Amino acid sequence: MRWVFRLLVLLLLLAGAAGIAAYFIARASLPQTAGSIALASPALKQEARILRDRNAIPHIQAASRNEALFALGFAHAQDRLWQMEVNRRVAAGRLAEAFGPRALDTDKFLRTLGVRRSAARAYDFLKPETRSALDAYAAGVNAFLEQHEGMLPPEFLLLGIKPEPWTPADSLGWLKMMAWDLSGNWGSEMARLALSRRLDKKQIEEFFPPYPGDAPVSLADYTQLYRQVAKALDVEELMARLPEARPDGIGSNNWVLSGKHTVTGAPLLANDPHLGLSTPAIWYFAHLSSPSGDVIGATLPGIPGVILGHNGKISWGFTNTGPDTQDLFIEKVDPADPSRYIAPDGPKPFVTRSETIKVKGEADVVLSVRETRHGPVISDVNPQAQKLLDSGYVLSFAWTTLRDDDRSADSLTGLDNVSDWSSFIENFRDFTGPQQNIVYADTAGNIGFFAPGKVPLRKPDNDLKGMAPAPGWDARYDWDGFIPFEQLPRSYNPASGQVVTANHKIVPDSYPYFITSEWADPYRARRIEQLLRERKVHSVESFKQIQGDTVSLMAAEILPYMLSAPLKSQPQNSDLAAMHALLSGWNGGMGANHIEPLVFQAWYRELTRLVLADELGDDFQRLWRHRPALMRNILSNTDGQAYWCANREAGLPADCPRLVAEALDLALTNLKQRFGQDPARWRWGEAHFAKSSHRPLSNTPLRRLAEVSVPTPGDAFTVNVGRNALNDEAEPFANVHAASLRAIYDLADLNRSLFIHSTGQSGHPLSPFYRSFAQSWATVMYVPMTLRPADIEPGAIGTLLLRPAAAPDAAKSP
């Protein structure tokens, strides 16, 4: 048997050698951060300098703005090439080429939308200076690809793919996908369509309650049409194939104070945009310096320029307005000719095109895409589309961002040249979207707010207001232009000396235009305003405390309704009374080291299941979210809504207190199964860990190496936000959607400004900067956002010089 032992030893040695070889091959793809590189690119005419400071943030100096963007493209490719590759494949609908058949449905949907086709067409509508910026950036990315063809990040080696040359359309495509992430009205429209199979019009309107203080919106009753379409469409199957709709609690925080409210007498501005967590983080910090000026802040790998930051004169911060810029249309197929559909002025032909999708390891898939006057027919993504066609209907999709004249890139790449309020406003004149609440401050002491973007005008007789799928053959539901630029919400040096936006309603009832009916619940906005009122003057330190605040006004509001119910008479858990008493003294603080947030979230989760699952049936799992306004109305029996607590299938009458008591008992049982029998050992932060997933390594044995995870506080409604997905049975408390970055700008000295994002600058798993920000981010700590060389140079990890390669003839001269 000695030979067996020797064979095993040999195999182990070979495996170890292979592992060591793989490690060194992977390390060879770490970026060069010092020395010089000669690049043969016409976009680089003079030397560009990339100094990476102690946090691996590149500070780029170049002889022109475009050469600085060239160097940014090079730095992005050095640190985030795999992320860029995935992002452009998403926009182009080319994921299946890399990931195989499991990505095919996503590709089909994105090819149907035609995001990259739209991006390629939009390029021609941009300003010449924007096109040249995109070209210069792409040249920088491609210069890196030419220099490092054989030393790609490990993900390329694992999947056996090579990156193609970068193009401006790749950059514009990712901008449009960012707009998709922030535009989600289609999801609630689709949900209304799906719910029509089980609920009546009144119940659906209750399920989507109005914004607090607003009157309920009564929509036209198309229940019978919706039921007919939903049945034929197989809505559940279609929605399973579409990207997830925008989650509840999505959004961001920003606020700005004038000097009369600060210790320095100059404005302070704070911003923390909330997005899905990923590894690496969606943002990449950078500083660009050229004769055109300086700009520093958060960039998006794949896109030229600083998106969020300051330029030494002004600072700005974004939150999502959440406008209704998407509509679904039920199109009626011409019964005499299925290649046509019915329009208000008669039948029109579907515009068709063919898309070939390459699938790794399988044959190509040919997709036939149809479009109507409103937009692409998304119901064709469903394999049951023929069934819907036989019923006489298809579902089309309208979205402002698919317009050929989308010039959002002009605005986003132009921020570095803005110097005052008037040029700031004018910079966004042609911004399409997604509409953003932008707070502004300048070194002259001015503050402001502006919400630019193209928001469709609905006609006065439109009795659906974009909230539910509309009959495409009825001209009442067609868009009628956009809100005039001069009438978009704005304010300059308001008398209050402050502006706060947190995705809540930003316009008064007197505002003459419809933006949306789906403003975010105002819990975060109310908490920020409350904290701002608690001090006469504020500082960078007090802004840090506000960004780190973890009091959930949602929990504080809903919990009394839950505590008022009597305990279950025969509980499964002997510590039921103790947990109930513990929560009775709790203020809604979602601290990471506390047990109360975990018990509350588990209790609330089970209660929403008991209340809603029987009414929603097959739709419940997909629509299982926090929905505090709905739950408040049910538990308080507003307008008799306690009837939702009945279970008709089981023959049980409405009894909300019984369900509340049952839910706490179930919650404790579930928590013991997940976290052990001793509640004293439970901690919210451990259950609510920030889960920054890596695509695709989170789904492989390399997950521990590639995924960044850290305990965090908060919930979907705290200022320090951390949204968990109730419908995730495996990890229902994990933090999957949070502050993707935090920034604080001190206009008394912009070099005292601070920022942080959720992982690290590098996208390479073997880099020391892969997860170097994670713990600081989780504990609300920051790194400096400074332009001063004296602050940048100490501890710098290296300076890389990008030099134009000598022309062949010049090299021969003496």
mmCIF file of N, CA, C and O in Angstrom, residues 670-737:
data_model
loop_
_atom_site.group_PDB
_atom_site.id
_atom_site.type_symbol
_atom_site.label_atom_id
_atom_site.label_comp_id
_atom_site.label_asym_id
_atom_site.label_seq_id
_atom_site.Cartn_x
_atom_site.Cartn_y
_atom_site.Cartn_z
ATOM 1 N N ASN A 670 -37.763 31.053 15.196
ATOM 2 C CA ASN A 670 -36.895 31.175 14.027
ATOM 3 C C ASN A 670 -35.517 31.689 14.410
ATOM 4 O O ASN A 670 -34.489 31.202 13.910
ATOM 5 N N LEU A 671 -35.462 32.656 15.313
ATOM 6 C CA LEU A 671 -34.173 33.210 15.729
ATOM 7 C C LEU A 671 -33.330 32.160 16.445
ATOM 8 O O LEU A 671 -32.102 32.109 16.279
ATOM 9 N N LYS A 672 -33.957 31.327 17.236
ATOM 10 C CA LYS A 672 -33.219 30.270 17.940
ATOM 11 C C LYS A 672 -32.654 29.253 16.952
ATOM 12 O O LYS A 672 -31.541 28.738 17.140
ATOM 13 N N GLN A 673 -33.397 28.985 15.901
ATOM 14 C CA GLN A 673 -32.899 28.069 14.884
ATOM 15 C C GLN A 673 -31.698 28.660 14.150
ATOM 16 O O GLN A 673 -30.757 27.949 13.794
ATOM 17 N N ARG A 674 -31.704 29.971 13.947
ATOM 18 C CA ARG A 674 -30.653 30.624 13.183
ATOM 19 C C ARG A 674 -29.425 30.966 14.029
ATOM 20 O O ARG A 674 -28.287 30.840 13.562
ATOM 21 N N PHE A 675 -29.662 31.424 15.270
ATOM 22 C CA PHE A 675 -28.574 32.027 16.045
ATOM 23 C C PHE A 675 -28.341 31.386 17.407
ATOM 24 O O PHE A 675 -27.547 31.893 18.195
ATOM 25 N N GLY A 676 -29.002 30.281 17.687
ATOM 26 C CA GLY A 676 -28.768 29.590 18.949
ATOM 27 C C GLY A 676 -29.869 29.822 19.972
ATOM 28 O O GLY A 676 -30.650 30.764 19.880
ATOM 29 N N GLN A 677 -29.907 28.979 20.972
ATOM 30 C CA GLN A 677 -30.996 28.979 21.948
ATOM 31 C C GLN A 677 -30.900 30.104 22.983
ATOM 32 O O GLN A 677 -31.880 30.398 23.658
ATOM 33 N N ASP A 678 -29.747 30.714 23.121
ATOM 34 C CA ASP A 678 -29.559 31.728 24.157
ATOM 35 C C ASP A 678 -29.706 33.133 23.569
ATOM 36 O O ASP A 678 -28.790 33.642 22.918
ATOM 37 N N PRO A 679 -30.830 33.812 23.806
ATOM 38 C CA PRO A 679 -31.027 35.153 23.248
ATOM 39 C C PRO A 679 -29.975 36.156 23.703
ATOM 40 O O PRO A 679 -29.725 37.145 22.999
ATOM 41 N N ALA A 680 -29.362 35.938 24.857
ATOM 42 C CA ALA A 680 -28.356 36.879 25.351
ATOM 43 C C ALA A 680 -27.159 36.977 24.405
ATOM 44 O O ALA A 680 -26.403 37.946 24.463
ATOM 45 N N ARG A 681 -26.984 35.989 23.533
ATOM 46 C CA ARG A 681 -25.845 35.979 22.606
ATOM 47 C C ARG A 681 -26.195 36.560 21.232
ATOM 48 O O ARG A 681 -25.331 36.667 20.371
ATOM 49 N N TRP A 682 -27.464 36.897 21.033
ATOM 50 C CA TRP A 682 -27.865 37.431 19.731
ATOM 51 C C TRP A 682 -27.413 38.882 19.589
ATOM 52 O O TRP A 682 -27.469 39.674 20.541
ATOM 53 N N ARG A 683 -26.984 39.261 18.385
ATOM 54 C CA ARG A 683 -26.596 40.634 18.101
ATOM 55 C C ARG A 683 -27.070 41.015 16.700
ATOM 56 O O ARG A 683 -26.901 40.258 15.745
ATOM 57 N N TRP A 684 -27.649 42.205 16.610
ATOM 58 C CA TRP A 684 -28.173 42.669 15.326
ATOM 59 C C TRP A 684 -27.078 42.751 14.266
ATOM 60 O O TRP A 684 -27.260 42.337 13.123
ATOM 61 N N GLY A 685 -25.912 43.281 14.639
ATOM 62 C CA GLY A 685 -24.856 43.460 13.643
ATOM 63 C C GLY A 685 -24.396 42.163 13.014
ATOM 64 O O GLY A 685 -24.047 42.124 11.828
ATOM 65 N N GLU A 686 -24.360 41.072 13.802
ATOM 66 C CA GLU A 686 -23.929 39.782 13.257
ATOM 67 C C GLU A 686 -24.946 39.238 12.254
ATOM 68 O O GLU A 686 -24.577 38.648 11.233
ATOM 69 N N ALA A 687 -26.235 39.432 12.546
ATOM 70 C CA ALA A 687 -27.279 38.991 11.607
ATOM 71 C C ALA A 687 -27.391 39.940 10.424
ATOM 72 O O ALA A 687 -27.704 39.534 9.304
ATOM 73 N N HIS A 688 -27.104 41.219 10.695
ATOM 74 C CA HIS A 688 -27.295 42.286 9.715
ATOM 75 C C HIS A 688 -25.956 42.664 9.061
ATOM 76 O O HIS A 688 -25.661 43.827 8.849
ATOM 77 N N PHE A 689 -25.140 41.662 8.780
ATOM 78 C CA PHE A 689 -23.838 41.936 8.177
ATOM 79 C C PHE A 689 -24.021 42.518 6.770
ATOM 80 O O PHE A 689 -24.938 42.143 6.039
ATOM 81 N N ALA A 690 -23.170 43.473 6.429
ATOM 82 C CA ALA A 690 -23.182 44.036 5.079
ATOM 83 C C ALA A 690 -22.636 42.990 4.121
ATOM 84 O O ALA A 690 -21.502 42.539 4.253
ATOM 85 N N LYS A 691 -23.440 42.615 3.167
ATOM 86 C CA LYS A 691 -23.089 41.555 2.231
ATOM 87 C C LYS A 691 -22.761 42.173 0.882
ATOM 88 O O LYS A 691 -23.643 42.470 0.080
ATOM 89 N N SER A 692 -21.473 42.378 0.648
ATOM 90 C CA SER A 692 -21.011 42.940 -0.618
ATOM 91 C C SER A 692 -20.590 41.791 -1.530
ATOM 92 O O SER A 692 -19.467 41.283 -1.444
ATOM 93 N N SER A 693 -21.491 41.369 -2.392
ATOM 94 C CA SER A 693 -21.272 40.180 -3.219
ATOM 95 C C SER A 693 -20.349 40.486 -4.397
ATOM 96 O O SER A 693 -20.289 41.613 -4.889
ATOM 97 N N HIS A 694 -19.642 39.464 -4.822
ATOM 98 C CA HIS A 694 -18.766 39.542 -5.992
ATOM 99 C C HIS A 694 -19.374 38.702 -7.106
ATOM 100 O O HIS A 694 -19.813 37.573 -6.876
ATOM 101 N N ARG A 695 -19.403 39.265 -8.286
ATOM 102 C CA ARG A 695 -19.889 38.522 -9.451
ATOM 103 C C ARG A 695 -18.695 38.062 -10.262
ATOM 104 O O ARG A 695 -17.940 38.884 -10.752
ATOM 105 N N PRO A 696 -18.472 36.744 -10.438
ATOM 106 C CA PRO A 696 -19.318 35.620 -10.039
ATOM 107 C C PRO A 696 -18.779 34.837 -8.837
ATOM 108 O O PRO A 696 -19.315 33.799 -8.495
ATOM 109 N N LEU A 697 -17.694 35.313 -8.199
ATOM 110 C CA LEU A 697 -16.983 34.466 -7.245
ATOM 111 C C LEU A 697 -17.777 34.209 -5.968
ATOM 112 O O LEU A 697 -17.454 33.275 -5.227
ATOM 113 N N SER A 698 -18.820 35.005 -5.688
ATOM 114 C CA SER A 698 -19.646 34.729 -4.513
ATOM 115 C C SER A 698 -20.386 33.402 -4.639
ATOM 116 O O SER A 698 -20.846 32.852 -3.639
ATOM 117 N N ASN A 699 -20.494 32.905 -5.854
ATOM 118 C CA ASN A 699 -21.193 31.636 -6.085
ATOM 119 C C ASN A 699 -20.220 30.474 -6.283
ATOM 120 O O ASN A 699 -20.598 29.447 -6.849
ATOM 121 N N THR A 700 -18.984 30.638 -5.816
ATOM 122 C CA THR A 700 -17.960 29.608 -5.989
ATOM 123 C C THR A 700 -17.279 29.344 -4.652
ATOM 124 O O THR A 700 -17.497 30.082 -3.674
ATOM 125 N N PRO A 701 -16.424 28.321 -4.574
ATOM 126 C CA PRO A 701 -15.658 28.086 -3.339
ATOM 127 C C PRO A 701 -14.728 29.236 -2.961
ATOM 128 O O PRO A 701 -14.208 29.261 -1.846
ATOM 129 N N LEU A 702 -14.525 30.192 -3.884
ATOM 130 C CA LEU A 702 -13.664 31.336 -3.598
ATOM 131 C C LEU A 702 -14.427 32.485 -2.935
ATOM 132 O O LEU A 702 -13.907 33.598 -2.809
ATOM 133 N N ARG A 703 -15.642 32.214 -2.493
ATOM 134 C CA ARG A 703 -16.479 33.264 -1.919
ATOM 135 C C ARG A 703 -15.780 34.005 -0.779
ATOM 136 O O ARG A 703 -15.812 35.229 -0.706
ATOM 137 N N ARG A 704 -15.158 33.272 0.146
ATOM 138 C CA ARG A 704 -14.527 33.916 1.301
ATOM 139 C C ARG A 704 -13.407 34.865 0.882
ATOM 140 O O ARG A 704 -13.170 35.887 1.537
ATOM 141 N N LEU A 705 -12.714 34.520 -0.182
ATOM 142 C CA LEU A 705 -11.644 35.378 -0.675
ATOM 143 C C LEU A 705 -12.208 36.625 -1.344
ATOM 144 O O LEU A 705 -11.667 37.727 -1.172
ATOM 145 N N ALA A 706 -13.295 36.453 -2.084
ATOM 146 C CA ALA A 706 -13.776 37.522 -2.960
ATOM 147 C C ALA A 706 -14.827 38.413 -2.336
ATOM 148 O O ALA A 706 -14.958 39.582 -2.723
ATOM 149 N N GLU A 707 -15.596 37.921 -1.390
ATOM 150 C CA GLU A 707 -16.721 38.676 -0.850
ATOM 151 C C GLU A 707 -16.294 39.454 0.383
ATOM 152 O O GLU A 707 -15.560 38.953 1.235
ATOM 153 N N VAL A 708 -16.757 40.688 0.512
ATOM 154 C CA VAL A 708 -16.472 41.518 1.681
ATOM 155 C C VAL A 708 -17.709 41.545 2.568
ATOM 156 O O VAL A 708 -18.808 41.855 2.110
ATOM 157 N N SER A 709 -17.523 41.194 3.836
ATOM 158 C CA SER A 709 -18.639 41.119 4.780
ATOM 159 C C SER A 709 -18.207 41.732 6.103
ATOM 160 O O SER A 709 -17.111 41.456 6.592
ATOM 161 N N VAL A 710 -19.074 42.575 6.694
ATOM 162 C CA VAL A 710 -18.734 43.242 7.951
ATOM 163 C C VAL A 710 -20.033 43.543 8.702
ATOM 164 O O VAL A 710 -21.034 43.900 8.091
ATOM 165 N N PRO A 711 -20.072 43.367 10.044
ATOM 166 C CA PRO A 711 -21.291 43.677 10.804
ATOM 167 C C PRO A 711 -21.655 45.155 10.685
ATOM 168 O O PRO A 711 -20.773 46.027 10.684
ATOM 169 N N THR A 712 -22.958 45.421 10.604
ATOM 170 C CA THR A 712 -23.415 46.805 10.448
ATOM 171 C C THR A 712 -24.681 47.054 11.255
ATOM 172 O O THR A 712 -25.458 46.130 11.526
ATOM 173 N N PRO A 713 -24.936 48.314 11.623
ATOM 174 C CA PRO A 713 -26.181 48.695 12.279
ATOM 175 C C PRO A 713 -27.213 49.141 11.255
ATOM 176 O O PRO A 713 -27.034 48.954 10.043
ATOM 177 N N GLY A 714 -28.311 49.746 11.745
ATOM 178 C CA GLY A 714 -29.284 50.392 10.869
ATOM 179 C C GLY A 714 -30.342 49.474 10.308
ATOM 180 O O GLY A 714 -30.317 48.254 10.474
ATOM 181 N N ASP A 715 -31.309 50.082 9.624
ATOM 182 C CA ASP A 715 -32.313 49.344 8.854
ATOM 183 C C ASP A 715 -32.645 50.167 7.616
ATOM 184 O O ASP A 715 -31.935 51.133 7.304
ATOM 185 N N ALA A 716 -33.699 49.806 6.916
ATOM 186 C CA ALA A 716 -34.023 50.494 5.667
ATOM 187 C C ALA A 716 -34.479 51.923 5.882
ATOM 188 O O ALA A 716 -34.588 52.688 4.922
ATOM 189 N N PHE A 717 -34.753 52.313 7.140
ATOM 190 C CA PHE A 717 -35.359 53.605 7.401
ATOM 191 C C PHE A 717 -34.522 54.483 8.323
ATOM 192 O O PHE A 717 -34.968 55.551 8.713
ATOM 193 N N THR A 718 -33.322 54.038 8.681
ATOM 194 C CA THR A 718 -32.420 54.860 9.478
ATOM 195 C C THR A 718 -31.566 55.728 8.568
ATOM 196 O O THR A 718 -31.379 55.413 7.388
ATOM 197 N N VAL A 719 -31.025 56.818 9.122
ATOM 198 C CA VAL A 719 -30.124 57.659 8.334
ATOM 199 C C VAL A 719 -28.921 56.824 7.896
ATOM 200 O O VAL A 719 -28.545 56.827 6.719
ATOM 201 N N ASN A 720 -28.326 56.104 8.831
ATOM 202 C CA ASN A 720 -27.282 55.124 8.506
ATOM 203 C C ASN A 720 -28.001 53.876 8.009
ATOM 204 O O ASN A 720 -28.283 52.948 8.757
ATOM 205 N N VAL A 721 -28.299 53.868 6.741
ATOM 206 C CA VAL A 721 -29.246 52.910 6.193
ATOM 207 C C VAL A 721 -28.615 51.531 6.006
ATOM 208 O O VAL A 721 -27.418 51.409 5.753
ATOM 209 N N GLY A 722 -29.435 50.500 6.124
ATOM 210 C CA GLY A 722 -29.005 49.141 5.843
ATOM 211 C C GLY A 722 -30.229 48.290 5.568
ATOM 212 O O GLY A 722 -30.858 47.778 6.492
ATOM 213 N N ARG A 723 -30.579 48.164 4.308
ATOM 214 C CA ARG A 723 -31.823 47.469 3.961
ATOM 215 C C ARG A 723 -31.604 45.962 3.910
ATOM 216 O O ARG A 723 -30.650 45.483 3.305
ATOM 217 N N ASN A 724 -32.486 45.234 4.555
ATOM 218 C CA ASN A 724 -32.472 43.771 4.459
ATOM 219 C C ASN A 724 -33.689 43.303 3.673
ATOM 220 O O ASN A 724 -34.722 43.987 3.631
ATOM 221 N N ALA A 725 -33.573 42.160 3.045
ATOM 222 C CA ALA A 725 -34.635 41.627 2.190
ATOM 223 C C ALA A 725 -35.448 40.602 2.970
ATOM 224 O O ALA A 725 -34.983 39.485 3.218
ATOM 225 N N LEU A 726 -36.660 40.971 3.366
ATOM 226 C CA LEU A 726 -37.490 40.069 4.152
ATOM 227 C C LEU A 726 -37.748 38.758 3.437
ATOM 228 O O LEU A 726 -37.917 37.708 4.081
ATOM 229 N N ASN A 727 -37.789 38.786 2.111
ATOM 230 C CA ASN A 727 -38.164 37.578 1.365
ATOM 231 C C ASN A 727 -36.990 36.645 1.092
ATOM 232 O O ASN A 727 -37.147 35.639 0.400
ATOM 233 N N ASP A 728 -35.814 36.968 1.634
ATOM 234 C CA ASP A 728 -34.657 36.090 1.496
ATOM 235 C C ASP A 728 -34.692 35.087 2.648
ATOM 236 O O ASP A 728 -34.299 35.395 3.766
ATOM 237 N N GLU A 729 -35.153 33.885 2.386
ATOM 238 C CA GLU A 729 -35.307 32.895 3.452
ATOM 239 C C GLU A 729 -33.958 32.496 4.044
ATOM 240 O O GLU A 729 -33.868 32.179 5.232
ATOM 241 N N ALA A 730 -32.897 32.524 3.258
ATOM 242 C CA ALA A 730 -31.592 32.093 3.753
ATOM 243 C C ALA A 730 -30.959 33.150 4.650
ATOM 244 O O ALA A 730 -30.410 32.830 5.707
ATOM 245 N N GLU A 731 -31.013 34.422 4.229
ATOM 246 C CA GLU A 731 -30.368 35.510 4.969
ATOM 247 C C GLU A 731 -31.297 36.725 5.025
ATOM 248 O O GLU A 731 -31.017 37.771 4.437
ATOM 249 N N PRO A 732 -32.415 36.618 5.747
ATOM 250 C CA PRO A 732 -33.416 37.694 5.716
ATOM 251 C C PRO A 732 -32.986 38.976 6.398
ATOM 252 O O PRO A 732 -33.629 40.013 6.215
ATOM 253 N N PHE A 733 -31.912 38.934 7.197
ATOM 254 C CA PHE A 733 -31.491 40.130 7.932
ATOM 255 C C PHE A 733 -30.203 40.730 7.370
ATOM 256 O O PHE A 733 -29.753 41.770 7.849
ATOM 257 N N ALA A 734 -29.603 40.106 6.376
ATOM 258 C CA ALA A 734 -28.351 40.607 5.808
ATOM 259 C C ALA A 734 -28.569 41.984 5.187
ATOM 260 O O ALA A 734 -29.600 42.264 4.556
ATOM 261 N N ASN A 735 -27.597 42.854 5.344
ATOM 262 C CA ASN A 735 -27.628 44.205 4.801
ATOM 263 C C ASN A 735 -27.133 44.156 3.357
ATOM 264 O O ASN A 735 -25.951 43.939 3.112
ATOM 265 N N VAL A 736 -28.035 44.360 2.417
ATOM 266 C CA VAL A 736 -27.676 44.218 1.006
ATOM 267 C C VAL A 736 -27.766 45.532 0.236
ATOM 268 O O VAL A 736 -27.428 45.588 -0.942
ATOM 269 N N HIS A 737 -28.222 46.588 0.906
ATOM 270 C CA HIS A 737 -28.468 47.848 0.209
ATOM 271 C C HIS A 737 -28.242 48.967 1.209
ATOM 272 O O HIS A 737 -29.001 49.130 2.157
#
